[in-house]
mmCIF file of C-alpha atoms in Angstrom:
data_model
loop_
_atom_site.group_PDB
_atom_site.id
_atom_site.type_symbol
_atom_site.label_atom_id
_atom_site.label_comp_id
_atom_site.label_asym_id
_atom_site.label_seq_id
_atom_site.Cartn_x
_atom_site.Cartn_y
_atom_site.Cartn_z
ATOM 1 C CA MET A 25 114.990 54.359 113.651
ATOM 2 C CA ASP A 26 112.242 51.743 113.047
ATOM 3 C CA ASN A 27 109.278 52.122 110.827
ATOM 4 C CA HIS A 28 106.815 53.014 113.637
ATOM 5 C CA GLU A 29 109.134 55.722 115.002
ATOM 6 C CA SER A 30 109.588 57.330 111.362
ATOM 7 C CA THR A 31 105.731 57.219 110.782
ATOM 8 C CA LYS A 32 105.184 58.626 114.343
ATOM 9 C CA GLN A 33 107.697 61.515 113.558
ATOM 10 C CA LEU A 34 106.150 62.121 110.030
ATOM 11 C CA VAL A 35 102.716 62.344 111.468
ATOM 12 C CA TYR A 36 103.959 64.646 114.285
ATOM 13 C CA THR A 37 105.711 66.753 111.654
ATOM 14 C CA LEU A 38 102.569 66.900 109.485
ATOM 15 C CA LEU A 39 100.356 67.873 112.351
ATOM 16 C CA GLU A 40 102.922 70.697 113.316
ATOM 17 C CA ARG A 41 102.773 71.984 109.862
ATOM 18 C CA LEU A 42 98.907 71.850 109.583
ATOM 19 C CA ALA A 43 98.742 73.602 113.153
ATOM 20 C CA ASN A 44 101.234 76.452 111.733
ATOM 21 C CA THR A 45 99.142 76.664 108.562
ATOM 22 C CA LEU A 46 95.839 77.133 110.491
ATOM 23 C CA ALA A 47 97.371 79.593 112.841
ATOM 24 C CA LEU A 48 98.655 81.700 109.992
ATOM 25 C CA VAL A 49 95.184 81.497 108.323
ATOM 26 C CA ASN A 50 93.680 82.575 111.447
ATOM 27 C CA ASP A 51 96.095 85.444 111.922
ATOM 28 C CA VAL A 52 95.491 86.690 108.385
ATOM 29 C CA ALA A 53 91.729 86.352 108.808
ATOM 30 C CA TRP A 54 91.838 88.347 112.038
ATOM 31 C CA ASN A 55 94.161 90.987 110.653
ATOM 32 C CA ARG A 56 92.624 91.158 107.255
ATOM 33 C CA GLY A 57 95.869 90.972 105.457
ATOM 34 C CA GLU A 58 97.545 93.396 107.706
ATOM 35 C CA ALA A 59 100.870 92.642 109.373
ATOM 36 C CA VAL A 60 100.532 89.898 111.857
ATOM 37 C CA GLN A 61 100.446 91.503 115.256
ATOM 38 C CA GLU A 62 101.290 88.592 117.525
ATOM 39 C CA PRO A 63 103.787 85.950 116.570
ATOM 40 C CA LEU A 64 102.526 82.664 115.241
ATOM 41 C CA SER A 65 103.902 80.869 118.351
ATOM 42 C CA ASN A 66 101.355 82.842 120.527
ATOM 43 C CA THR A 67 98.494 81.723 118.330
ATOM 44 C CA LEU A 68 99.535 78.215 118.714
ATOM 45 C CA GLN A 69 99.942 78.528 122.415
ATOM 46 C CA ILE A 70 96.403 80.147 122.724
ATOM 47 C CA TRP A 71 95.040 77.111 120.734
ATOM 48 C CA GLY A 72 96.862 74.603 122.885
ATOM 49 C CA VAL A 73 98.608 72.974 119.843
ATOM 50 C CA PRO A 74 102.012 72.431 121.694
ATOM 51 C CA GLU A 75 100.301 70.649 124.547
ATOM 52 C CA LYS A 76 98.112 68.488 122.077
ATOM 53 C CA LEU A 77 101.110 67.676 120.002
ATOM 54 C CA LYS A 78 103.249 66.737 122.981
ATOM 55 C CA GLU A 79 100.248 64.535 124.253
ATOM 56 C CA ILE A 80 100.128 62.877 120.837
ATOM 57 C CA ARG A 81 103.897 62.299 120.821
ATOM 58 C CA ASP A 82 104.083 61.003 124.399
ATOM 59 C CA ALA A 83 101.126 58.639 124.185
ATOM 60 C CA PRO A 84 101.527 55.002 123.702
ATOM 61 C CA PRO A 85 101.323 53.893 119.983
ATOM 62 C CA THR A 86 97.768 52.458 120.339
ATOM 63 C CA LYS A 87 96.397 55.793 121.624
ATOM 64 C CA GLN A 88 98.366 57.997 119.273
ATOM 65 C CA THR A 89 96.018 57.086 116.274
ATOM 66 C CA GLU A 90 92.915 58.059 118.292
ATOM 67 C CA LEU A 91 94.557 61.323 119.497
ATOM 68 C CA VAL A 92 95.691 62.149 115.895
ATOM 69 C CA GLU A 93 92.057 61.575 114.758
ATOM 70 C CA ALA A 94 90.531 63.688 117.470
ATOM 71 C CA PHE A 95 93.192 66.423 116.769
ATOM 72 C CA LEU A 96 92.338 66.319 113.054
ATOM 73 C CA VAL A 97 88.628 66.406 113.601
ATOM 74 C CA GLU A 98 88.696 69.258 115.948
ATOM 75 C CA GLU A 99 91.086 71.124 113.642
ATOM 76 C CA HIS A 100 88.722 70.413 110.652
ATOM 77 C CA LYS A 101 85.752 71.822 112.863
ATOM 78 C CA ASP A 102 87.916 74.821 113.591
ATOM 79 C CA VAL A 103 88.761 75.312 109.883
ATOM 80 C CA GLU A 104 85.065 75.078 108.766
ATOM 81 C CA GLN A 105 84.154 77.600 111.433
ATOM 82 C CA GLU A 106 86.866 79.931 110.332
ATOM 83 C CA VAL A 107 85.867 79.363 106.632
ATOM 84 C CA GLU A 108 82.201 80.110 107.452
ATOM 85 C CA TRP A 109 83.316 83.189 109.411
ATOM 86 C CA MET A 110 85.414 84.402 106.725
ATOM 87 C CA SER A 111 82.681 83.894 104.196
ATOM 88 C CA GLU A 112 80.348 86.008 106.234
ATOM 89 C CA GLU A 113 83.125 88.596 106.599
ATOM 90 C CA ILE A 114 83.692 88.570 102.877
ATOM 91 C CA ALA A 115 79.958 88.893 102.238
ATOM 92 C CA GLY A 116 79.685 91.752 104.679
ATOM 93 C CA GLN A 117 82.669 93.519 102.965
ATOM 94 C CA LYS A 118 81.009 92.894 99.586
ATOM 95 C CA ASP A 119 77.744 94.530 100.839
ATOM 96 C CA LEU A 120 79.950 97.366 102.186
ATOM 97 C CA ILE A 121 81.725 97.755 98.828
ATOM 98 C CA LYS A 122 78.381 97.513 97.079
ATOM 99 C CA SER A 123 76.722 100.344 99.309
ATOM 100 C CA SER A 124 80.014 102.291 98.837
ATOM 101 C CA ASP A 125 79.741 102.103 95.085
ATOM 102 C CA CYS A 126 76.192 103.187 95.200
ATOM 103 C CA ALA A 127 77.180 106.202 97.378
ATOM 104 C CA VAL A 128 79.911 107.173 94.974
ATOM 105 C CA GLU A 129 77.504 106.788 91.882
ATOM 106 C CA ALA A 130 75.120 109.069 93.617
ATOM 107 C CA MET A 131 77.802 111.611 94.514
ATOM 108 C CA GLU A 132 79.088 111.414 90.922
ATOM 109 C CA GLU A 133 75.615 112.153 89.622
ATOM 110 C CA LYS A 134 75.240 114.922 92.175
ATOM 111 C CA LEU A 135 78.825 116.362 90.942
ATOM 112 C CA ASP A 136 77.656 116.046 87.265
ATOM 113 C CA ILE A 137 74.374 118.023 88.045
ATOM 114 C CA GLU A 138 76.358 120.673 89.888
ATOM 115 C CA ALA A 139 78.905 120.955 86.983
ATOM 116 C CA GLU A 140 76.049 121.417 84.602
ATOM 117 C CA GLU A 141 74.668 124.085 86.861
ATOM 118 C CA ILE A 142 78.131 125.715 87.025
ATOM 119 C CA ARG A 143 78.363 125.726 83.195
ATOM 120 C CA ARG A 144 74.841 127.254 82.919
ATOM 121 C CA LEU A 145 75.801 129.866 85.460
ATOM 122 C CA ARG A 146 78.992 130.700 83.704
ATOM 123 C CA ALA A 147 77.164 131.174 80.472
ATOM 124 C CA LEU A 148 74.720 133.547 82.044
ATOM 125 C CA LEU A 149 77.614 135.450 83.559
ATOM 126 C CA LYS A 150 79.294 135.583 80.137
ATOM 127 C CA LYS A 151 76.112 137.068 78.716
ATOM 128 C CA ALA A 152 75.618 139.592 81.618
ATOM 129 C CA ASN A 153 79.315 140.671 80.928
ATOM 130 C CA ASP A 154 78.668 140.846 77.237
ATOM 131 C CA SER A 155 75.616 143.170 77.901
ATOM 132 C CA ILE A 156 77.814 145.260 80.378
ATOM 133 C CA ILE A 157 80.358 145.575 77.868
ATOM 134 C CA ASP A 158 77.843 146.533 75.160
ATOM 135 C CA LYS A 159 76.189 149.172 77.391
ATOM 136 C CA ASP A 160 79.647 150.715 78.195
ATOM 137 C CA TYR A 161 80.234 150.820 74.369
ATOM 138 C CA VAL A 162 76.853 152.582 73.782
ATOM 139 C CA ILE A 163 77.483 154.966 76.496
ATOM 140 C CA GLY A 164 80.863 155.739 75.133
ATOM 141 C CA LEU A 165 79.506 156.380 71.820
ATOM 142 C CA LEU A 166 76.687 158.530 73.211
ATOM 143 C CA ARG A 167 79.170 160.562 74.974
ATOM 144 C CA GLU A 168 81.252 161.073 71.812
ATOM 145 C CA ASP A 169 78.089 162.174 69.998
ATOM 146 C CA ILE A 170 77.260 164.569 72.706
ATOM 147 C CA LYS A 171 80.652 166.045 72.557
ATOM 148 C CA ASP A 172 80.341 166.237 68.735
ATOM 149 C CA LEU A 173 76.913 167.916 69.183
ATOM 150 C CA LYS A 174 78.380 170.523 71.626
ATOM 151 C CA SER A 175 81.206 171.356 69.241
ATOM 152 C CA THR A 176 78.772 171.996 66.237
ATOM 153 C CA PRO A 177 78.592 175.766 65.210
ATOM 154 C CA GLU A 178 74.837 175.838 66.256
ATOM 155 C CA ALA A 179 75.786 174.517 69.699
ATOM 156 C CA GLN A 180 78.566 177.110 70.042
ATOM 157 C CA ILE A 181 76.236 179.830 69.058
ATOM 158 C CA GLN A 182 73.482 178.881 71.525
ATOM 159 C CA LYS A 183 76.149 178.462 74.157
ATOM 160 C CA LYS A 184 77.301 182.057 73.529
ATOM 161 C CA MET A 185 73.774 183.394 73.564
ATOM 162 C CA SER A 186 72.879 181.749 76.857
ATOM 163 C CA SER A 187 76.204 183.088 78.492
ATOM 164 C CA THR A 188 75.626 186.669 77.136
ATOM 165 C CA VAL A 189 71.999 187.097 78.335
ATOM 166 C CA PRO A 190 71.856 188.638 81.863
ATOM 167 C CA ARG A 191 70.081 186.689 84.441
ATOM 168 C CA ASN A 192 67.692 189.389 85.250
ATOM 169 C CA GLN A 193 66.520 189.283 81.715
ATOM 170 C CA GLU A 194 65.951 185.762 81.646
ATOM 171 C CA SER A 195 63.742 185.917 84.779
ATOM 172 C CA GLU A 196 61.575 188.706 83.226
ATOM 173 C CA ASN A 197 61.143 186.584 80.065
#
């Protein structure tokens, strides 16, 4: 293989690798890091890369340089457009993340306020329960006092007297 042929083969290989890399970058950009949905060869076919490379390979040596330059210029423009598009996409994603962060912060603040309200309501409920327990305790003590008072001799005498007095006499008095 002469020097011209080896240079030609090297340029062709480099162009193929460049096209493959650009296709992979494109797939990653479109899929945002997800698994590539269509094979790399399909992307290259869509871009017409195999035809362009075949045209370069089959062209006479004087025309090859011109075709390589045109291919590289076109690919460079495509890469610039992809980079610009990805930059806009990234900026949009950053804006979404910022707005999501703001929404999360607002929700956290709301949750903090609601948690404080729940703590306040629990404290009120505890006071109410304590108050009910205190009232039940007081009622229990009063019942015991009433029972004790009923069992005193004076209460017993009073009870006997009210039960021995006929009802007719009560109505006359």
